[in-house]
Tab-separated table of C-alpha atoms in Angstrom:
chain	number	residue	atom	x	y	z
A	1189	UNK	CA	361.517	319.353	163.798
A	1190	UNK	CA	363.586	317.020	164.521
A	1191	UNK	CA	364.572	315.363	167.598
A	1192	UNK	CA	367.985	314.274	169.464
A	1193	UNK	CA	370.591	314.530	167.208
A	1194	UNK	CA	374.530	314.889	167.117
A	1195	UNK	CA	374.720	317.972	165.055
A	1196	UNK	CA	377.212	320.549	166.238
A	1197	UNK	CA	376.202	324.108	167.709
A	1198	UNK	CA	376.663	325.876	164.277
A	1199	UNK	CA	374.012	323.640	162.649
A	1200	UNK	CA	371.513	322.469	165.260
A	1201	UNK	CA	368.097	323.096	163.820
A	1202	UNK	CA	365.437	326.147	165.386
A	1203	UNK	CA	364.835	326.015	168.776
A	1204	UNK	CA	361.437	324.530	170.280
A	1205	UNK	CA	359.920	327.183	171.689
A	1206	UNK	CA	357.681	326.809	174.752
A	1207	UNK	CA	355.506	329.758	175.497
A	1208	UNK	CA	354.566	329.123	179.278
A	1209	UNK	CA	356.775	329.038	182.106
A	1210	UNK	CA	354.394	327.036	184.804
A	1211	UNK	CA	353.987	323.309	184.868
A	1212	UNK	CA	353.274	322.392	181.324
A	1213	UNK	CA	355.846	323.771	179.843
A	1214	UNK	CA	358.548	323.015	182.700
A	1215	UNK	CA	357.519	319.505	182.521
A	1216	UNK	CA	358.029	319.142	178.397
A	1217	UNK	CA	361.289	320.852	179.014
A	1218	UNK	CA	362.315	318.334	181.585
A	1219	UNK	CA	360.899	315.225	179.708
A	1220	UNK	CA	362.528	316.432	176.553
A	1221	UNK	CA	365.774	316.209	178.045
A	1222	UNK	CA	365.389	312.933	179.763
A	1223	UNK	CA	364.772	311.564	176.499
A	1224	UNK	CA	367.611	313.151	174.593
A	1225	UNK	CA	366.432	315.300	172.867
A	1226	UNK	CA	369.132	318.098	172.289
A	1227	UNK	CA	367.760	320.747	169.929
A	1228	UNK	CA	367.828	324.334	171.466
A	1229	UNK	CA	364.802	325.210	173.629
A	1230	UNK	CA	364.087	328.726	175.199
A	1231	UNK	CA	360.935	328.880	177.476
A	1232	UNK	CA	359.325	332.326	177.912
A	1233	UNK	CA	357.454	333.345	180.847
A	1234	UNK	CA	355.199	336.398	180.859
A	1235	UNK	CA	355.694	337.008	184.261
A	1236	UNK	CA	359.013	338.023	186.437
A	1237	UNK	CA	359.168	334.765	188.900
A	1238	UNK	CA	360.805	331.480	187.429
A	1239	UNK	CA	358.341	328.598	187.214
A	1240	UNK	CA	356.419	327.811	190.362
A	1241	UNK	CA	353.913	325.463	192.218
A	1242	UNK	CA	350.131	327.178	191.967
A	1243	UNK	CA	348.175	324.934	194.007
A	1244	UNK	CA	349.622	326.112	197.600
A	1245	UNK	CA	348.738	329.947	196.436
A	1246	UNK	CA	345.146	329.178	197.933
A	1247	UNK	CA	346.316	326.474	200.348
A	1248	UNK	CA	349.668	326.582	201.777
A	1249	UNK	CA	350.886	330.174	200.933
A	1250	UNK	CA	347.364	331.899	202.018
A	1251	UNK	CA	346.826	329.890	204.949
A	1252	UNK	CA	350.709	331.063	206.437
A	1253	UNK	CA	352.036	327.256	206.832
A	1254	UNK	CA	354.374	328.138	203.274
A	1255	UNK	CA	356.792	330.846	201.997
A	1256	UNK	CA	356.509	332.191	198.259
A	1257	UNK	CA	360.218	331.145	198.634
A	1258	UNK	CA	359.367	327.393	198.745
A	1259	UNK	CA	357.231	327.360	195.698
A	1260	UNK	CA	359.681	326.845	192.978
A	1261	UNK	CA	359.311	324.111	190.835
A	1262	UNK	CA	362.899	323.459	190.204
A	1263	UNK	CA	366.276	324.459	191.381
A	1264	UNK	CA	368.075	327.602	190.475
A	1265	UNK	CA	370.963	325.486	188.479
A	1266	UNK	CA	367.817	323.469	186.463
A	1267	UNK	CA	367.787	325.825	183.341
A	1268	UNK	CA	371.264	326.416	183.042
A	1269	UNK	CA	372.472	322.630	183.502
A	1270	UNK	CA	369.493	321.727	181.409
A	1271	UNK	CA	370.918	324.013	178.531
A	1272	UNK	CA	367.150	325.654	178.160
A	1273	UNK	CA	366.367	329.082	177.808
A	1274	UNK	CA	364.698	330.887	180.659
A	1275	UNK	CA	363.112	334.506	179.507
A	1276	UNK	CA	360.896	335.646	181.898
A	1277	UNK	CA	359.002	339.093	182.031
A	1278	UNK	CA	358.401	338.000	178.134
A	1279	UNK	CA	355.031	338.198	176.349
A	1280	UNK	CA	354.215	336.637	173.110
A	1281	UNK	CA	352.093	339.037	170.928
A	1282	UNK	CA	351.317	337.013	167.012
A	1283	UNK	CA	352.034	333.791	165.818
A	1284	UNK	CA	352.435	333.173	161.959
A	1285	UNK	CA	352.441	329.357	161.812
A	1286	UNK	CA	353.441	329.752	157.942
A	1287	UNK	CA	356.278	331.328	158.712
A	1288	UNK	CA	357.227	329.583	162.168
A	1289	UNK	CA	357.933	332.674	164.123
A	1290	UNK	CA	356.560	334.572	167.315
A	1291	UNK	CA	356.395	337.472	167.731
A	1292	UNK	CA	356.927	339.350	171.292
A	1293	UNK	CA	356.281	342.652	173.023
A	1294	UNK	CA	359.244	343.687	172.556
A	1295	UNK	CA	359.234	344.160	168.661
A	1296	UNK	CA	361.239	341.207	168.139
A	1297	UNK	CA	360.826	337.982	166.705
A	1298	UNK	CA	361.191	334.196	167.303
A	1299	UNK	CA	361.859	331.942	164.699
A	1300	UNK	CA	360.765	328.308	165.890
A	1301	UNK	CA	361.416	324.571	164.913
A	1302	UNK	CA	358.510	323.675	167.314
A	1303	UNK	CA	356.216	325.668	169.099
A	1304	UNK	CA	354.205	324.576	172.434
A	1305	UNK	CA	351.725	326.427	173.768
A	1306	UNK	CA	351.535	325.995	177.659
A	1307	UNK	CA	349.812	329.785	178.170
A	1308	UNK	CA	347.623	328.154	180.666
A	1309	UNK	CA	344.558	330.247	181.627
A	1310	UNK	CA	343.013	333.513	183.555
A	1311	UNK	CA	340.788	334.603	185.859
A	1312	UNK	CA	337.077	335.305	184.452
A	1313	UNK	CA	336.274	338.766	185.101
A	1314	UNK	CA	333.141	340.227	186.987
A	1315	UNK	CA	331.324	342.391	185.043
A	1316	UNK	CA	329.726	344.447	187.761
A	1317	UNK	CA	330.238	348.154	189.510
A	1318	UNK	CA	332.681	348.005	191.470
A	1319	UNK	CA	334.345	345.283	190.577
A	1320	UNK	CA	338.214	347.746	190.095
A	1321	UNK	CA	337.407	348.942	193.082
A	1322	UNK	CA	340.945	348.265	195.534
A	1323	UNK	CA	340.630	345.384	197.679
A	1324	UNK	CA	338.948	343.435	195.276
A	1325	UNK	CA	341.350	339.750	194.519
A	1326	UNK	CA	341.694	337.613	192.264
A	1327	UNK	CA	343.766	334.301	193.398
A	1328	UNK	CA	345.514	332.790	190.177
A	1329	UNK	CA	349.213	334.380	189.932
A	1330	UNK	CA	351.749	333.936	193.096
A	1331	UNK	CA	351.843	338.221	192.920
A	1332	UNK	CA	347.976	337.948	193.066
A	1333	UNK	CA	348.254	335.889	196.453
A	1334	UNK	CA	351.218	337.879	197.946
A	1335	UNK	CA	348.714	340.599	197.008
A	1336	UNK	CA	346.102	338.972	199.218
A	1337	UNK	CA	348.454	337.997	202.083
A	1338	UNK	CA	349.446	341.439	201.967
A	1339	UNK	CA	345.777	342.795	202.445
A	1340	UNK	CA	345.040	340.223	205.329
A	1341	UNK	CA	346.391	342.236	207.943
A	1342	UNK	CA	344.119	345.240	207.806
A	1343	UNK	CA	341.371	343.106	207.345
A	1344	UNK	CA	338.655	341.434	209.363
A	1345	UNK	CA	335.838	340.691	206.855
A	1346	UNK	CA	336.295	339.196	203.948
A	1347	UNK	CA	333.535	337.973	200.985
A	1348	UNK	CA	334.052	335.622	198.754
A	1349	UNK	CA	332.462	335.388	195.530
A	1350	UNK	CA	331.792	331.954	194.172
A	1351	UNK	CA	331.799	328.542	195.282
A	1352	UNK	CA	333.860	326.754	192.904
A	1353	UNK	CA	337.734	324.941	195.201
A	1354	UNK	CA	339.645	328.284	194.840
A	1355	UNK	CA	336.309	329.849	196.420
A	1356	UNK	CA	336.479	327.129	198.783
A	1357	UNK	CA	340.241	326.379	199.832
A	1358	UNK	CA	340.266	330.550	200.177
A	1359	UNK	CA	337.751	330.436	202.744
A	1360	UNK	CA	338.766	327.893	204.530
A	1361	UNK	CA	342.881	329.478	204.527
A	1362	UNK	CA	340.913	332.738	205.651
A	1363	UNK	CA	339.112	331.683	208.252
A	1364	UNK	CA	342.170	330.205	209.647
A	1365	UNK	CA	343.934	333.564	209.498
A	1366	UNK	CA	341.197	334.828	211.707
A	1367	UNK	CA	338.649	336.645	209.342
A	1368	UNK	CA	335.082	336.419	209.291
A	1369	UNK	CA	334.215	334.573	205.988
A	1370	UNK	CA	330.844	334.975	203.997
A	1371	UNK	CA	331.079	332.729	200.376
A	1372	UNK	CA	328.280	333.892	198.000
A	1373	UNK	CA	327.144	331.048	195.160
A	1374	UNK	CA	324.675	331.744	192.615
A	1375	UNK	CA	323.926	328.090	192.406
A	1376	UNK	CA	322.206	326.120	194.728
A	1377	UNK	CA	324.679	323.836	195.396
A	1378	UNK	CA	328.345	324.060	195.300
A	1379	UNK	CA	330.942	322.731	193.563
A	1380	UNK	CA	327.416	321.874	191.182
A	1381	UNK	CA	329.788	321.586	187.751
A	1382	UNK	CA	332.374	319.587	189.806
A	1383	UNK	CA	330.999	316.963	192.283
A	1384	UNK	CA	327.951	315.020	192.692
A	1385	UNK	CA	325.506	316.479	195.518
A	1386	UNK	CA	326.907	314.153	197.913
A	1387	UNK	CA	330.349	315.251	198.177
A	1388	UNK	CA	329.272	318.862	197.623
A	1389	UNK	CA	326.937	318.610	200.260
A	1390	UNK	CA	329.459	317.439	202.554
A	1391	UNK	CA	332.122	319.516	202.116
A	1392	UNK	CA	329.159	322.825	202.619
A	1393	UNK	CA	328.522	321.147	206.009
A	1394	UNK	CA	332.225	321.635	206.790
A	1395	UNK	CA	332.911	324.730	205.996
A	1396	UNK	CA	330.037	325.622	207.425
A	1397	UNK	CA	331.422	324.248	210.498
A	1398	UNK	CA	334.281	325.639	210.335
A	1399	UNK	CA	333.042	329.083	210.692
A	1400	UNK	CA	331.810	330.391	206.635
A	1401	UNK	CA	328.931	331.821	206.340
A	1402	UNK	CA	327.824	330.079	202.658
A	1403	UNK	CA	324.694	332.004	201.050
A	1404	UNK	CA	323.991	329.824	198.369
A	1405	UNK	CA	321.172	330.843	195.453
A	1406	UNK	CA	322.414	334.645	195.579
A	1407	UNK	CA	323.478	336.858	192.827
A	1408	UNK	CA	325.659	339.773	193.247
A	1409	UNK	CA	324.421	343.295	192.424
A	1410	UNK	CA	327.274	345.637	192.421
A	1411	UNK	CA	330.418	346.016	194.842
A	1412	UNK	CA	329.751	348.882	197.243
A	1413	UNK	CA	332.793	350.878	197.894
A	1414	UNK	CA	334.123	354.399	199.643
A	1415	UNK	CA	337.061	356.231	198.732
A	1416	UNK	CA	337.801	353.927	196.097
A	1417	UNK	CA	338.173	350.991	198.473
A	1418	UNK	CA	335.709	348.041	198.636
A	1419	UNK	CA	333.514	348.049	201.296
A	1420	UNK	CA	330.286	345.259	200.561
A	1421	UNK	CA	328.450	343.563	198.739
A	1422	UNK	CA	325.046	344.413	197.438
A	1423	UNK	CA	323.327	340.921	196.534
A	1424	UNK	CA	320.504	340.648	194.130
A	1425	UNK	CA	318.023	340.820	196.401
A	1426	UNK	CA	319.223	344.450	197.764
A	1427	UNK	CA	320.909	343.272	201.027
A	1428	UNK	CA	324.423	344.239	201.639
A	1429	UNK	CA	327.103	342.234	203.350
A	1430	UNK	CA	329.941	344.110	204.806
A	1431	UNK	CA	333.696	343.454	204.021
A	1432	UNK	CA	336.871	344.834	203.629
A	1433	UNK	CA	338.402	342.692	201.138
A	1434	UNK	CA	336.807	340.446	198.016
A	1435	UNK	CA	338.077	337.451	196.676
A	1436	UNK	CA	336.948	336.344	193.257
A	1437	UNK	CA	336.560	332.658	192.697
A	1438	UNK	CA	334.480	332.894	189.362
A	1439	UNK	CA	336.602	330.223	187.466
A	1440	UNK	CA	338.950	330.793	184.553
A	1441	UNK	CA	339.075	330.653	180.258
A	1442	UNK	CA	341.808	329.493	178.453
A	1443	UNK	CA	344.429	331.404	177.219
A	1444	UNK	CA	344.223	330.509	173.486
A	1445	UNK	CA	344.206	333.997	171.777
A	1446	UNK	CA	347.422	333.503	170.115
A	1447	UNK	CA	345.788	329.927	168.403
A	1448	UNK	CA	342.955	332.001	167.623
A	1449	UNK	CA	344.697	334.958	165.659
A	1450	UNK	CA	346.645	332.456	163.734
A	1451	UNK	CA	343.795	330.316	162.685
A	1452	UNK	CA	344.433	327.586	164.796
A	1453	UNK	CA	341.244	325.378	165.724
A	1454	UNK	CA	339.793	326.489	169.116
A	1455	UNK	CA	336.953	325.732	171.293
A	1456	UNK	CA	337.275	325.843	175.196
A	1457	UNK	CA	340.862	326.073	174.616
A	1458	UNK	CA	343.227	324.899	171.884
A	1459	UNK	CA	341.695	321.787	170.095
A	1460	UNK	CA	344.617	319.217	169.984
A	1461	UNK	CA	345.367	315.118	169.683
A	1462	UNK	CA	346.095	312.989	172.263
A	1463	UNK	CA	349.621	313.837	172.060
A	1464	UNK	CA	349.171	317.773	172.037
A	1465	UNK	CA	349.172	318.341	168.545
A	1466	UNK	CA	347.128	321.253	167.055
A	1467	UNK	CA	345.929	321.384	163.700
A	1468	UNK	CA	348.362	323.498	162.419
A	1469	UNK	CA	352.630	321.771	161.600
A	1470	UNK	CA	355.099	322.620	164.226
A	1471	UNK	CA	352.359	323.952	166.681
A	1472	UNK	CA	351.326	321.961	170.025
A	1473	UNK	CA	349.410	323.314	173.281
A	1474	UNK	CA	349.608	321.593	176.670
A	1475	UNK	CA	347.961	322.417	180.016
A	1476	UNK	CA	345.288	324.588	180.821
A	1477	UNK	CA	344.458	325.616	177.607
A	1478	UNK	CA	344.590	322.628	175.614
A	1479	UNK	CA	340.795	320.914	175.072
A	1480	UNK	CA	342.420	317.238	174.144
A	1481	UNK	CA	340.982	314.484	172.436
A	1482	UNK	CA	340.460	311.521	175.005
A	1483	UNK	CA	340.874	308.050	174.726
A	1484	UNK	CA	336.679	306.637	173.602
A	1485	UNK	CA	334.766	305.830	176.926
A	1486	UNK	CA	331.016	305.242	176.526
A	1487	UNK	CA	329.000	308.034	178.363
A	1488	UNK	CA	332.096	310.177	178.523
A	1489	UNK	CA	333.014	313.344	176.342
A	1490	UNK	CA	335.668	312.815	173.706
A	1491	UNK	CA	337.078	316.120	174.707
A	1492	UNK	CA	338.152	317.841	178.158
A	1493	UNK	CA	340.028	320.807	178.583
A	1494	UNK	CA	341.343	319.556	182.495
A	1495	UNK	CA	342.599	322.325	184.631
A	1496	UNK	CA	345.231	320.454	187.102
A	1497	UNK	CA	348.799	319.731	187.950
A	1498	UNK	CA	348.198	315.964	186.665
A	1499	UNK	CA	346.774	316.714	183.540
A	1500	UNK	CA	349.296	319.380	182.926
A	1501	UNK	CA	352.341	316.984	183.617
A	1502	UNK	CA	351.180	314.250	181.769
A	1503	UNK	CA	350.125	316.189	178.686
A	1504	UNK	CA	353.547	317.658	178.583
A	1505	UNK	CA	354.960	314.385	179.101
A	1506	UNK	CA	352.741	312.818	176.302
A	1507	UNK	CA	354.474	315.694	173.708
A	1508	UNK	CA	357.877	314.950	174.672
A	1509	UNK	CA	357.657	311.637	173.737
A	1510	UNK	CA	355.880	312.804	170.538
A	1511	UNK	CA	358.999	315.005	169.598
A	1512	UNK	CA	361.701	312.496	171.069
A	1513	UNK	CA	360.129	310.117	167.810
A	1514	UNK	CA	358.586	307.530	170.814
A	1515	UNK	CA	354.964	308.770	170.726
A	1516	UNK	CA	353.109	307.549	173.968
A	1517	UNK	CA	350.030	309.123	174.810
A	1518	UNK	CA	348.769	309.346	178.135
A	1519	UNK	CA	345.863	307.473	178.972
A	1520	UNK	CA	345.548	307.093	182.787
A	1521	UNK	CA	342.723	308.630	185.042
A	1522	UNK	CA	342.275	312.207	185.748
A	1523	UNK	CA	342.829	312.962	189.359
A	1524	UNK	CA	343.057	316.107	191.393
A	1525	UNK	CA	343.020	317.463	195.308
A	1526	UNK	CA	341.767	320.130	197.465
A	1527	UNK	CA	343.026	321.272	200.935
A	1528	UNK	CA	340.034	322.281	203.026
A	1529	UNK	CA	340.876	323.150	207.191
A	1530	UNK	CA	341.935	319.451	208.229
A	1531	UNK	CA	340.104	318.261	204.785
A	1532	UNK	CA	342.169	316.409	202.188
A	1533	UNK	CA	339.953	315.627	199.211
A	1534	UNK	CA	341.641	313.499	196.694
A	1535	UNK	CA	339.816	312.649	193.150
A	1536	UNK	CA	339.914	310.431	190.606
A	1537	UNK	CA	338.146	309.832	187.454
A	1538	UNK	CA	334.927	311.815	186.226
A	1539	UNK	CA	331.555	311.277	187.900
A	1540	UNK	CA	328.627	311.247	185.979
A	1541	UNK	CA	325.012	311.989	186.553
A	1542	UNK	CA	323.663	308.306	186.768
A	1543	UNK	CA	326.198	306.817	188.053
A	1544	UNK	CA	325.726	304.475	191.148
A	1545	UNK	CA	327.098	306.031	194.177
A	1546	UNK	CA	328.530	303.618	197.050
A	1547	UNK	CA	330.294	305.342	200.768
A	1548	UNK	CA	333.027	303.175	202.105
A	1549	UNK	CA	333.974	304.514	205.437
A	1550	UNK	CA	332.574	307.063	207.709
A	1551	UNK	CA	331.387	310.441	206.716
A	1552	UNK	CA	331.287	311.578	210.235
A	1553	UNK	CA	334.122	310.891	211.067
A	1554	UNK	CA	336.151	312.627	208.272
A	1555	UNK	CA	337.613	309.270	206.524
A	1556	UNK	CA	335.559	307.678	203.804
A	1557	UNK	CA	335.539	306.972	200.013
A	1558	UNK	CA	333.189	307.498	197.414
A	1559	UNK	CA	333.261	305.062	194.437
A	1560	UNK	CA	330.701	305.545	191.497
A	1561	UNK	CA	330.137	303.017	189.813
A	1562	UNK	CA	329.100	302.938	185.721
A	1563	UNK	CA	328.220	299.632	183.919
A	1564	UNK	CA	329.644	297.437	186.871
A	1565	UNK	CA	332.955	298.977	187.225
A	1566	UNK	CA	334.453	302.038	188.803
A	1567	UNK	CA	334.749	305.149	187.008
A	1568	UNK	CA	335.294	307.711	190.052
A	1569	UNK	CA	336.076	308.047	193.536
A	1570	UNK	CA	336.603	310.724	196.113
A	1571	UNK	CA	338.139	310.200	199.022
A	1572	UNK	CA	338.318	312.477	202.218
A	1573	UNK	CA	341.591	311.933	204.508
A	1574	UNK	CA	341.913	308.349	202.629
A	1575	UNK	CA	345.442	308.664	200.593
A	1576	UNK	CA	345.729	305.049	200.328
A	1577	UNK	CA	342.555	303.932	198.594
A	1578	UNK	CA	342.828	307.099	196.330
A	1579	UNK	CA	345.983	305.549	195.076
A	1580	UNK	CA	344.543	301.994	194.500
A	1581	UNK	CA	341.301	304.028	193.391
A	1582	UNK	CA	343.630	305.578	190.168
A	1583	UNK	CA	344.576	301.924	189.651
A	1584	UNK	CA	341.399	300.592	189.903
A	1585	UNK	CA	339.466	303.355	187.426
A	1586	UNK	CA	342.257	303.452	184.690
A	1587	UNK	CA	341.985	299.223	184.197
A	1588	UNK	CA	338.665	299.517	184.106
A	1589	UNK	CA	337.916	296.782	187.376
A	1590	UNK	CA	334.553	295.077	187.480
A	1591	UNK	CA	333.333	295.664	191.093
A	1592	UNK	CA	329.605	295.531	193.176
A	1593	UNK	CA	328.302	298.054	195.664
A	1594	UNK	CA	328.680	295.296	198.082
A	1595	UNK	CA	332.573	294.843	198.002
A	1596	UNK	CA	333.216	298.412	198.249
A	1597	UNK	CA	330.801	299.262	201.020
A	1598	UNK	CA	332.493	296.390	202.571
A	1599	UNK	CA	335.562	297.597	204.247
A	1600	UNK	CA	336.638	293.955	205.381
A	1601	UNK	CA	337.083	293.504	201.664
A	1602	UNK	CA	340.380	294.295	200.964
A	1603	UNK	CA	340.454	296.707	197.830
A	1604	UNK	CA	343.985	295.404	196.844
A	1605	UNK	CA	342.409	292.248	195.632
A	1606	UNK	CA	340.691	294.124	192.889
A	1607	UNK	CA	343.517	296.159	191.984
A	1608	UNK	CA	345.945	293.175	191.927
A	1609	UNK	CA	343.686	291.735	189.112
A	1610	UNK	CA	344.458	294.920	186.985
C-alpha cells in the first residue's frame, strides 16, 4: 500500500483497515496522520463505545474517584477531523489475505490496502460449575466494569479469584467501596509470573493490610450458587467461602483467531517483526495480540507478547512509521503501573531469575526502588510511590548504564549522574 500521496478522492488507493478500536489501533490512526499519510482508513470496533482508556476500569472507575464519561481516549471531533472511519458495534468474521478483504458479521465485505490487527485480547474462562452462574465478573470491557459497579451496591462480600494486578487493583478498589474482600491464588506467591518474590511479597503484606483476606496455595472447586445467583466458593480442599459477587482475575489469550483461520503464523498471539509485520503482505497486528520479535538481549526472550498501554502505543507507533515509508522500530524499555489503595507501582524493564536485586529507599515507609541488576548494569526496576527515579530508571535500562549495588543503595548518589552519561 502505499503511503501519503496527492491522489484525488476518485483514485486514492484501498483503505487501511484497522480492526480494533482501543489503544493500538487509535494510536496507528493518530501516528498515521501525523506523518501524512492520507490514504482512507476506517477503524472497526466490535463493541458500541468509541475508543477508551482500560486501565482505570479496575482502578479509577471501580474504586468511584472516575466516570465511564472521562475515559475516552480522544475527543468527539478526533475521527471526523482526522478523516478516519469510526464503525463501532462491528465484528470481523474471515480474512482472505489473497484476496485482501474482511469479511464482517454483517454479510458484507472489506476490501483492504492494509490490514492491522489491534483485536487485543479476552478474558480466560473458568472451567468450573458454576462459573455462568449471575454475579460472577469478569473485569476487561468498560460494560464488564459498569457491570461490576452496578452489582456493588447489593453487595457486601465479594471473592476474588486469582492473584494476578487486575486480581489485585480489584481488591484493593473493593475494599475501598466497603466490601469484605477474600483473593484466592493457586500459587504460592502472587504476582509469581510477574515480579520477583520481593516485590510480590510486599505488595501481599499490603493488601493484607489493607483489609484482603489473600488465601494463597488454594484451588477452586466449583462456584456454589442458589436461585441461579452466586453465593461461594467451594475451594479444593472442601471449605466454602461466602460471597455475593465473584470477580475473575485469571489472565487473558490473545485474540488472534482471525490470523489463525487465514494461515497467518501464530503462537501466543500473532507472530510479527519489530515493526508489526506478520508473515503474510498487507497484514500487520499491534497490541495485545501481537507476540513481536525484540531487539537481541542476552538472557532475554527474542519474543514477548506485552499486554500494556506502552507497548500498545509504541507498537502502533512503530507501524505507522513502517507505512509512512520512515521505518523506525521501537526499541525502548517495557514499562507498566498498578494502582493499589495509596500504592503506585511503576515498572520498567523485565526481571529475571538471577538477577542481583538492590532496595534504594525505604520499604516501610512506602517509597523505595528496586533495581536488578544483570551483568553490571540495570535491566529492571520497580518503584513504589517513586515517579521520579522510575523515569530516570526507563532512561537508565534502555542505554544499557553500567552501575554497582553500592551506588544505587546509596541514595546520596545522585541517579542523574548515571543517566546523564546515557
Amino acid at each position: 500500500m502505499n503511503p501519503a500521496g496527492s491522489a484525488s478522492s476518485s483514485s486514492r488507493p484501498p483503505p487501511l483497515v484497522i480492526v480494533g478500536a482501543s489503544y493500538a489501533g487509535t494510536q496507528l490512526a493518530d501516528s498515521l496522520r501525523r506523518l501524512g499519510y492520507d490514504a482512507p482508513i476506517i477503524m472497526l470496533g466490535d463493541e458500541a463505545h468509541a475508543p477508551y482508556q482500560r486501565p482505570p476500569l479496575s482502578k479509577g472507575l471501580l474504586s468511584g474517584k472516575s466516570s465511564a464519561a472521562s475515559l475516552a481516549l480522544k475527543g468527539p471531533d478526533f475521527f471526523r477531523e482526522q478523516d478516519i472511519e469510526l464503525r463501532l458495534g462491528t465484528r470481523a468474521v474471515a480474512l482472505d489475505p489473497g484476496r485482501q478483504t474482511l469479511s464482517l458479521a454483517d454479510g458484507s465485505a472489506l476490501r483492504y490496502g492494509g490490514l492491522a490487527l489491534a483485536t487485543g485480547a479476552r478474558c480466560r474462562t473458568l472451567a468450573l460449575p458454576g462459573a455462568s452462574l449471575a454475579g460472577v465478573h469478569n473485569l476487561r470491557t468498560l460494560d464488564d466494569a459498569l457491570a461490576l459497579d452496578a452489582a456493588l451496591s447489593g453487595a457486601s462480600r465479594a471473592c476474588i479469584i486469582g492473584g494476578g494486578f487486575i486480581g489485585l487493583e480489584a481488591a484493593a478498589a473493593l475494599t475501598g467501596r466497603g466490601l469484605k474482600v477474600t483473593l484466592i491464588e493457586t500459587h504460592p506467591q502472587l504476582l509469581a509470573r510477574r515480579l520477583p518474590a520481593t516485590m510480590a511479597c510486599y505488595l501481599e503484606q499490603k493488601q493484607r493490610d489493607g483489609g484482603v483476606d489473600i488465601r494463597l496455595g488454594q484451588g477452586v472447586r466449583q462456584l456454589r450458587g442458589a436461585a441461579g445467583r452466586v453465593t461461594g466458593v467451594e475451594l479444593a480442599d472442601g471449605s466454602v467461602l461466602d460471597c455475593d459477587l465473584v470477580v475473575l482475575g485469571i489472565g487473558v489469550q490473545p485474540n488472534d483467531e482471525l490470523a489463525r483461520q487465514a494461515g497467518i503464523a501464530c503462537d501466543n498471539g500473532i507472530l510479527t517483526d519489530a515493526l508489526g509485520r506478520t508473515d503474510a503482505p498487507h497484514v500487520y497486528a499491534i497490541g495485545d495480540v501481537a507476540n513481536t520479535l525484540q531487539p537481541e538481549v542476552p538472557g532475554m526472550p527474542r519474543r514477548l507478547r506485552l499486554e500494556s498501554i506502552q507497548a500498545a502505543n509504541d507498537g502502533a507507533r512503530a507501524l505507522a512509521s513502517a507505512l509512512a515509508g520512515r521505518p523506525e522500530p521501537y526499541t525502548g524499555a517495557p514499562w507498566f503501573w498498578s494502582d493499589q489503595f495509596a500504592l503506585k507501582l511503576q515498572m520498567a524493564g523485565l526481571a529475571l531469575p538471577g538477577d542481583e536485586t538492590v532496595i534504594r529507599g525505604d520499604m516501610a515507609a512506602d517509597r523505595f526502588s528496586v533495581f536488578y541488576l544483570r551483568n553490571g548494569r540495570i535491566a529492571a526496576a520497580h518503584s513504589i510511590n517513586r515517579p521520579g527515579e522510575h523515569m530516570l530508571s526507563r532512561k537508565l535500562i534502555s542505554a544499557a548504564i553500567p552501575a554497582t549495588p553500592e551506588m544505587l543503595r546509596d541514595e546520596s548518589f545522585d541517579l542523574k549522574h548515571l543517566a546523564a552519561s546515557a
